DNA sequence: CAATTGATGTAATGTCATAACATATAATGC
DNA sequence: GCATTATATGTTATGACATTACATCAATTG
């Protein structure tokens, strides 16, 4: 797996894949100090490529990054995230009706959408139970 | 209008209302230097209150703030933003079907949503014409 | 009037991201 | 082979966004 990635891309990818939730670029950097990474740009450059490839998502409301949960079918676009503020876990899902509605709005307003962000912040069931 | 706001809140609100598009907190600060504001915190504190009151929205994908376009009905609606990367203009809209679908997902996954972000980045009709 | 609450002022710090420049490596075309 | 181009990398410095900590001031309240 991930055989076509460069060294730094591979390091960042493995860090995100092994993480329990989203990580900031600087947290990724800290976890890769022992592997020789020294500067933020090394992480950001790798993240840029991984984002292009669809292997990683950026969570705008968190300024953090997460490994894609469904790396196979990342072509359907319009991915939504449910982010638990309690435990930090992220659920990734998509909804064709939501996509249809937003596409419809864009079309009727002559807006050419390039990227759509949908992020739901709140508490997951487990965290609601515990609180 | 905005009679119940404090001095700093009023300054920030007027700056955002008079702006052609979203502004960062530091840009707001720069525009209020002559009014006596000196530190970022003065702006951020005002913004926090304005966000609470629903007079201002934060655009997560931009790290910027914009005056609410419909300050009357900012109640239970799910607000979406279309942000033009060309001219910076922001359109604010809501869609009950989108809200239903996301609420449905949350309910079926026992996720208690606190705040939902929907932001569409792209190009508006005018900018598409010009390019 | 003492106590509480909320707003303000200021300095310092923390967190996230990119610019600019140098070097290295790999593929491409002649 | 060898110049050309493209891509990846390493490093330093800087820019952009946001909060912590502490002090002060004014309005409210019991
Ligand atoms: Zn994904
Ligand atoms: Zn949780
Ligand atoms: Zn609004
Ligand atoms: Zn535009």
Tab-separated table of C-alpha atoms (C1' of nucleotides) and ligand atoms in Angstrom:
chain	number	residue	atom	x	y	z
A	1	UNK	CA	0.000	0.000	0.000
A	2	UNK	CA	0.953	3.618	-0.506
A	3	UNK	CA	3.791	2.351	-2.652
A	4	UNK	CA	3.756	5.339	-4.960
A	5	UNK	CA	4.360	7.837	-2.206
A	6	UNK	CA	7.615	9.566	-1.473
A	7	UNK	CA	9.401	9.125	1.813
A	8	UNK	CA	7.868	12.166	3.516
A	9	UNK	CA	4.440	11.538	2.096
A	10	UNK	CA	4.616	7.992	3.402
A	11	UNK	CA	5.667	9.112	6.863
A	12	UNK	CA	2.825	11.620	7.097
A	13	UNK	CA	0.307	9.144	5.714
A	14	UNK	CA	1.273	6.468	8.190
A	15	UNK	CA	1.071	8.934	11.051
A	16	UNK	CA	-2.450	9.991	10.085
A	17	UNK	CA	-3.581	6.434	9.398
A	18	UNK	CA	-2.364	5.309	12.779
A	19	UNK	CA	-3.905	8.212	14.655
A	20	UNK	CA	-7.113	7.934	16.591
A	21	UNK	CA	-8.405	11.194	15.147
A	22	UNK	CA	-7.417	14.319	13.271
A	23	UNK	CA	-3.974	15.796	13.814
A	24	UNK	CA	-2.589	19.253	13.234
A	25	UNK	CA	0.383	19.629	10.924
A	26	UNK	CA	2.575	20.527	13.873
A	27	UNK	CA	1.461	17.461	15.816
A	28	UNK	CA	2.353	15.331	12.825
A	29	UNK	CA	5.729	17.035	12.722
A	30	UNK	CA	6.335	16.317	16.395
A	31	UNK	CA	5.555	12.653	15.851
A	32	UNK	CA	8.036	12.472	12.992
A	33	UNK	CA	11.015	14.183	14.632
A	34	UNK	CA	12.690	10.835	15.175
A	35	UNK	CA	12.284	10.056	11.497
A	36	UNK	CA	14.287	13.098	10.547
A	37	UNK	CA	11.606	15.667	9.864
A	38	UNK	CA	12.537	19.099	11.169
A	39	UNK	CA	10.403	21.794	9.547
A	40	UNK	CA	6.658	22.438	9.135
A	41	UNK	CA	7.034	22.762	5.399
A	42	UNK	CA	8.092	19.163	5.079
A	43	UNK	CA	4.755	18.166	6.556
A	44	UNK	CA	2.676	20.720	4.681
A	45	UNK	CA	4.169	19.723	1.357
A	46	UNK	CA	3.410	16.081	1.984
A	47	UNK	CA	-0.108	16.964	3.117
A	48	UNK	CA	-0.708	18.969	-0.061
A	49	UNK	CA	0.061	15.952	-2.190
A	50	UNK	CA	-1.961	13.585	-0.040
A	51	UNK	CA	-4.917	15.973	-0.230
A	52	UNK	CA	-4.600	16.054	-4.022
A	53	UNK	CA	-4.600	12.264	-4.106
A	54	UNK	CA	-7.661	12.134	-1.883
A	55	UNK	CA	-5.916	10.096	0.795
A	56	UNK	CA	-6.299	12.804	3.410
A	57	UNK	CA	-8.927	15.390	4.275
A	58	UNK	CA	-8.526	18.775	5.827
A	59	UNK	CA	-11.001	19.716	8.533
A	60	UNK	CA	-11.500	23.445	8.165
A	61	UNK	CA	-13.187	24.019	11.493
A	62	UNK	CA	-10.318	22.292	13.271
A	63	UNK	CA	-7.316	23.335	11.184
A	64	UNK	CA	-6.349	19.697	11.222
A	65	UNK	CA	-5.995	16.712	8.946
A	66	UNK	CA	-7.419	13.211	8.951
A	67	UNK	CA	-6.824	10.078	6.907
A	68	UNK	CA	-9.648	9.354	4.489
A	69	UNK	CA	-11.912	6.638	5.818
A	70	UNK	CA	-12.928	5.464	2.352
A	71	UNK	CA	-9.871	5.926	0.158
A	72	UNK	CA	-11.406	3.815	-2.594
A	73	UNK	CA	-14.400	5.906	-3.551
A	74	UNK	CA	-13.142	9.425	-3.044
A	75	UNK	CA	-14.441	10.474	-6.436
A	76	UNK	CA	-18.055	10.985	-5.393
A	77	UNK	CA	-17.017	14.217	-3.775
A	78	UNK	CA	-19.052	16.242	-1.320
A	79	UNK	CA	-17.955	14.524	1.828
A	80	UNK	CA	-19.420	15.531	5.156
A	81	UNK	CA	-17.761	15.148	8.527
A	82	UNK	CA	-19.229	14.714	11.984
A	83	UNK	CA	-16.630	15.767	14.493
A	84	UNK	CA	-17.065	14.924	18.159
A	85	UNK	CA	-15.893	17.740	20.411
A	86	UNK	CA	-15.745	15.280	23.301
A	87	UNK	CA	-13.493	12.501	22.070
A	88	UNK	CA	-12.263	14.011	18.821
A	89	UNK	CA	-13.458	11.142	16.661
A	90	UNK	CA	-14.510	11.951	13.125
A	91	UNK	CA	-17.168	10.217	11.046
A	92	UNK	CA	-17.070	10.652	7.302
A	93	UNK	CA	-20.190	10.326	5.200
A	94	UNK	CA	-21.834	11.542	2.038
A	95	UNK	CA	-25.404	12.235	1.075
A	96	UNK	CA	-26.568	12.412	-2.521
A	97	UNK	CA	-29.605	14.486	-1.642
A	98	UNK	CA	-27.469	17.110	0.078
A	99	UNK	CA	-25.179	17.155	-2.921
A	100	UNK	CA	-28.154	17.550	-5.258
A	101	UNK	CA	-29.559	20.449	-3.265
A	102	UNK	CA	-26.260	22.312	-3.063
A	103	UNK	CA	-25.545	21.661	-6.729
A	104	UNK	CA	-29.007	22.970	-7.485
A	105	UNK	CA	-28.421	26.163	-5.559
A	106	UNK	CA	-25.082	26.663	-7.300
A	107	UNK	CA	-26.545	26.110	-10.752
A	108	UNK	CA	-29.455	28.440	-10.219
A	109	UNK	CA	-27.099	31.113	-8.928
A	110	UNK	CA	-24.482	30.621	-11.615
A	111	UNK	CA	-21.948	29.657	-8.975
A	112	UNK	CA	-19.227	27.278	-10.082
A	113	UNK	CA	-18.359	25.216	-7.018
A	114	UNK	CA	-14.782	24.058	-6.659
A	115	UNK	CA	-14.822	22.609	-3.176
A	116	UNK	CA	-17.529	22.196	-0.582
A	117	UNK	CA	-17.002	21.871	3.139
A	118	UNK	CA	-19.589	20.281	5.405
A	119	UNK	CA	-18.615	19.802	9.032
A	120	UNK	CA	-20.925	19.032	11.907
A	121	UNK	CA	-19.476	19.745	15.334
A	122	UNK	CA	-21.118	18.205	18.363
A	123	UNK	CA	-20.992	15.134	20.571
A	124	UNK	CA	-21.111	11.520	19.546
A	125	UNK	CA	-23.357	8.985	21.261
A	126	UNK	CA	-20.616	7.624	23.457
A	127	UNK	CA	-19.692	11.041	24.752
A	128	UNK	CA	-23.316	12.006	25.354
A	129	UNK	CA	-23.720	8.835	27.437
A	130	UNK	CA	-20.669	9.608	29.515
A	131	UNK	CA	-21.679	13.186	30.263
B	1	UNK	CA	-29.628	50.202	15.185
B	2	UNK	CA	-27.212	48.067	17.144
B	3	UNK	CA	-28.053	50.248	20.107
B	4	UNK	CA	-27.422	47.532	22.673
B	5	UNK	CA	-23.844	47.007	21.669
B	6	UNK	CA	-20.805	48.238	23.529
B	7	UNK	CA	-18.363	50.635	21.978
B	8	UNK	CA	-15.965	47.999	20.658
B	9	UNK	CA	-18.743	45.719	19.492
B	10	UNK	CA	-20.261	48.616	17.607
B	11	UNK	CA	-16.991	49.526	15.955
B	12	UNK	CA	-16.405	45.957	14.798
B	13	UNK	CA	-20.006	45.579	13.642
B	14	UNK	CA	-19.895	48.746	11.597
B	15	UNK	CA	-16.613	47.709	10.026
B	16	UNK	CA	-18.038	44.367	8.951
B	17	UNK	CA	-21.332	45.835	7.791
B	18	UNK	CA	-19.531	48.370	5.658
B	19	UNK	CA	-17.135	45.874	4.144
B	20	UNK	CA	-17.588	44.456	0.689
B	21	UNK	CA	-16.818	40.960	1.922
B	22	UNK	CA	-15.406	38.940	4.796
B	23	UNK	CA	-12.589	40.393	6.860
B	24	UNK	CA	-10.006	38.778	9.082
B	25	UNK	CA	-9.817	39.878	12.690
B	26	UNK	CA	-6.490	41.558	12.024
B	27	UNK	CA	-7.874	43.453	9.046
B	28	UNK	CA	-10.707	44.689	11.236
B	29	UNK	CA	-8.129	45.748	13.800
B	30	UNK	CA	-6.160	47.675	11.196
B	31	UNK	CA	-9.294	49.525	10.126
B	32	UNK	CA	-10.022	50.504	13.714
B	33	UNK	CA	-6.585	51.780	14.736
B	34	UNK	CA	-7.776	55.351	14.378
B	35	UNK	CA	-10.673	54.597	16.690
B	36	UNK	CA	-8.306	53.583	19.445
B	37	UNK	CA	-8.172	49.837	19.083
B	38	UNK	CA	-4.687	48.481	19.623
B	39	UNK	CA	-4.763	44.742	20.318
B	40	UNK	CA	-6.230	41.684	18.564
B	41	UNK	CA	-8.079	40.685	21.699
B	42	UNK	CA	-10.222	43.773	21.552
B	43	UNK	CA	-11.486	42.616	18.172
B	44	UNK	CA	-11.792	38.946	19.077
B	45	UNK	CA	-13.805	39.715	22.190
B	46	UNK	CA	-16.210	41.876	20.230
B	47	UNK	CA	-16.482	39.206	17.541
B	48	UNK	CA	-17.293	36.546	20.137
B	49	UNK	CA	-20.263	38.554	21.343
B	50	UNK	CA	-21.451	39.400	17.849
B	51	UNK	CA	-21.245	35.728	16.915
B	52	UNK	CA	-23.323	34.840	19.964
B	53	UNK	CA	-25.926	37.405	18.981
B	54	UNK	CA	-26.038	36.050	15.434
B	55	UNK	CA	-25.034	39.359	13.889
B	56	UNK	CA	-21.837	37.969	12.469
B	57	UNK	CA	-20.727	34.668	10.973
B	58	UNK	CA	-17.348	33.050	10.981
B	59	UNK	CA	-16.177	31.497	7.730
B	60	UNK	CA	-14.104	28.518	8.751
B	61	UNK	CA	-12.476	27.916	5.399
B	62	UNK	CA	-11.308	31.524	5.303
B	63	UNK	CA	-10.533	32.254	8.944
B	64	UNK	CA	-12.557	35.401	8.477
B	65	UNK	CA	-15.773	37.040	9.574
B	66	UNK	CA	-18.728	38.480	7.737
B	67	UNK	CA	-21.809	40.459	8.762
B	68	UNK	CA	-24.973	38.400	8.688
B	69	UNK	CA	-26.981	39.116	5.557
B	70	UNK	CA	-30.304	38.257	7.215
B	71	UNK	CA	-30.002	39.356	10.829
B	72	UNK	CA	-33.739	38.937	11.322
B	73	UNK	CA	-34.185	35.202	10.909
B	74	UNK	CA	-30.970	33.780	12.269
B	75	UNK	CA	-32.852	31.372	14.496
B	76	UNK	CA	-32.941	27.619	13.858
B	77	UNK	CA	-31.744	27.725	10.324
B	78	UNK	CA	-28.828	25.875	8.912
B	79	UNK	CA	-26.876	28.521	7.063
B	80	UNK	CA	-24.692	27.773	4.068
B	81	UNK	CA	-22.203	30.093	2.421
B	82	UNK	CA	-21.070	30.373	-1.172
B	83	UNK	CA	-17.720	32.111	-1.219
B	84	UNK	CA	-16.292	33.413	-4.473
B	85	UNK	CA	-12.544	32.898	-4.676
B	86	UNK	CA	-12.395	35.493	-7.406
B	87	UNK	CA	-14.006	38.562	-5.930
B	88	UNK	CA	-14.409	37.472	-2.316
B	89	UNK	CA	-18.147	38.017	-2.233
B	90	UNK	CA	-20.187	35.765	0.023
B	91	UNK	CA	-23.751	34.593	-0.497
B	92	UNK	CA	-25.659	33.303	2.490
B	93	UNK	CA	-28.512	30.871	2.077
B	94	UNK	CA	-30.332	28.036	3.789
B	95	UNK	CA	-31.985	24.882	2.587
B	96	UNK	CA	-34.507	22.954	4.640
B	97	UNK	CA	-33.912	19.734	2.761
B	98	UNK	CA	-30.186	19.868	3.483
B	99	UNK	CA	-30.965	20.548	7.122
B	100	UNK	CA	-33.382	17.590	7.202
B	101	UNK	CA	-30.850	15.237	5.683
B	102	UNK	CA	-28.042	16.242	8.025
B	103	UNK	CA	-30.367	16.141	11.021
B	104	UNK	CA	-31.435	12.698	9.887
B	105	UNK	CA	-27.898	11.451	9.709
B	106	UNK	CA	-27.144	12.863	13.137
B	107	UNK	CA	-30.224	11.288	14.705
B	108	UNK	CA	-29.583	7.881	13.203
B	109	UNK	CA	-25.983	7.997	14.380
B	110	UNK	CA	-26.797	9.326	17.839
B	111	UNK	CA	-24.765	12.444	17.105
B	112	UNK	CA	-25.824	15.597	18.905
B	113	UNK	CA	-25.009	18.452	16.547
B	114	UNK	CA	-24.019	21.753	18.100
B	115	UNK	CA	-22.916	23.694	15.052
B	116	UNK	CA	-22.828	22.871	11.377
B	117	UNK	CA	-20.592	24.488	8.809
B	118	UNK	CA	-21.433	24.482	5.099
B	119	UNK	CA	-19.152	26.475	2.844
B	120	UNK	CA	-18.952	26.262	-0.931
B	121	UNK	CA	-15.802	27.705	-2.439
B	122	UNK	CA	-15.734	28.512	-6.111
B	123	UNK	CA	-16.417	31.315	-8.568
B	124	UNK	CA	-19.512	33.429	-8.902
B	125	UNK	CA	-21.170	34.132	-12.212
B	126	UNK	CA	-19.573	37.512	-12.612
B	127	UNK	CA	-16.088	36.137	-12.067
B	128	UNK	CA	-16.682	33.214	-14.403
B	129	UNK	CA	-17.726	35.699	-17.105
B	130	UNK	CA	-14.621	37.780	-16.617
B	131	UNK	CA	-12.216	34.842	-16.811
C	1	DC	C1'	-21.178	50.288	50.265
C	2	DA	C1'	-19.163	45.772	49.419
C	3	DA	C1'	-19.523	42.270	46.123
C	4	DT	C1'	-20.259	40.634	41.759
C	5	DT	C1'	-20.389	40.869	36.898
C	6	DG	C1'	-19.074	42.319	32.441
C	7	DA	C1'	-16.245	45.214	29.467
C	8	DT	C1'	-11.776	47.026	28.505
C	9	DG	C1'	-6.560	47.686	27.951
C	10	DT	C1'	-1.972	45.651	27.327
C	11	DA	C1'	1.814	42.459	26.857
C	12	DA	C1'	3.244	38.179	25.898
C	13	DT	C1'	2.706	33.905	23.975
C	14	DG	C1'	0.819	30.090	21.340
C	15	DT	C1'	-0.772	27.972	16.974
C	16	DC	C1'	-1.189	27.516	12.009
C	17	DA	C1'	0.845	28.328	7.361
C	18	DT	C1'	3.890	30.137	3.645
C	19	DA	C1'	7.899	32.725	1.278
C	20	DA	C1'	12.421	32.479	-0.257
C	21	DC	C1'	16.435	30.189	-1.299
C	22	DA	C1'	19.464	26.168	-1.839
C	23	DT	C1'	20.175	21.449	-3.050
C	24	DA	C1'	19.221	16.857	-4.738
C	25	DT	C1'	17.147	13.445	-7.591
C	26	DA	C1'	14.700	11.536	-11.522
C	27	DA	C1'	12.906	11.622	-15.951
C	28	DT	C1'	13.039	13.533	-20.817
C	29	DG	C1'	14.911	14.742	-25.260
C	30	DC	C1'	18.801	15.505	-28.244
D	1	DG	C1'	26.393	11.228	-22.434
D	2	DC	C1'	24.604	15.629	-21.336
D	3	DA	C1'	21.629	19.617	-21.039
D	4	DT	C1'	16.806	20.399	-19.843
D	5	DT	C1'	12.974	20.079	-17.165
D	6	DA	C1'	10.237	18.595	-13.367
D	7	DT	C1'	9.700	17.041	-8.786
D	8	DA	C1'	11.129	16.354	-4.087
D	9	DT	C1'	13.714	17.854	-0.268
D	10	DG	C1'	16.133	20.681	3.484
D	11	DT	C1'	16.496	25.049	6.070
D	12	DT	C1'	15.642	29.666	7.750
D	13	DA	C1'	12.821	33.195	8.388
D	14	DT	C1'	8.523	35.340	8.329
D	15	DG	C1'	3.581	36.008	8.084
D	16	DA	C1'	-1.212	35.140	9.673
D	17	DC	C1'	-4.540	33.754	13.085
D	18	DA	C1'	-5.859	33.228	18.030
D	19	DT	C1'	-5.484	32.886	23.164
D	20	DT	C1'	-3.494	33.298	28.079
D	21	DA	C1'	-2.637	36.078	31.860
D	22	DC	C1'	-3.045	39.995	34.455
D	23	DA	C1'	-4.665	44.638	35.583
D	24	DT	C1'	-8.232	48.181	35.488
D	25	DC	C1'	-12.781	50.285	35.116
D	26	DA	C1'	-17.794	50.702	35.207
D	27	DA	C1'	-22.409	49.022	36.008
D	28	DT	C1'	-25.329	46.176	38.733
D	29	DT	C1'	-27.069	44.180	42.810
D	30	DG	C1'	-28.066	42.754	47.482
E	1	LIG	ZN1	-12.584	10.358	2.530
E	2	LIG	ZN1	-17.229	11.440	21.264
E	3	LIG	ZN1	-26.748	35.186	8.675
E	4	LIG	ZN1	-16.840	36.579	-7.863
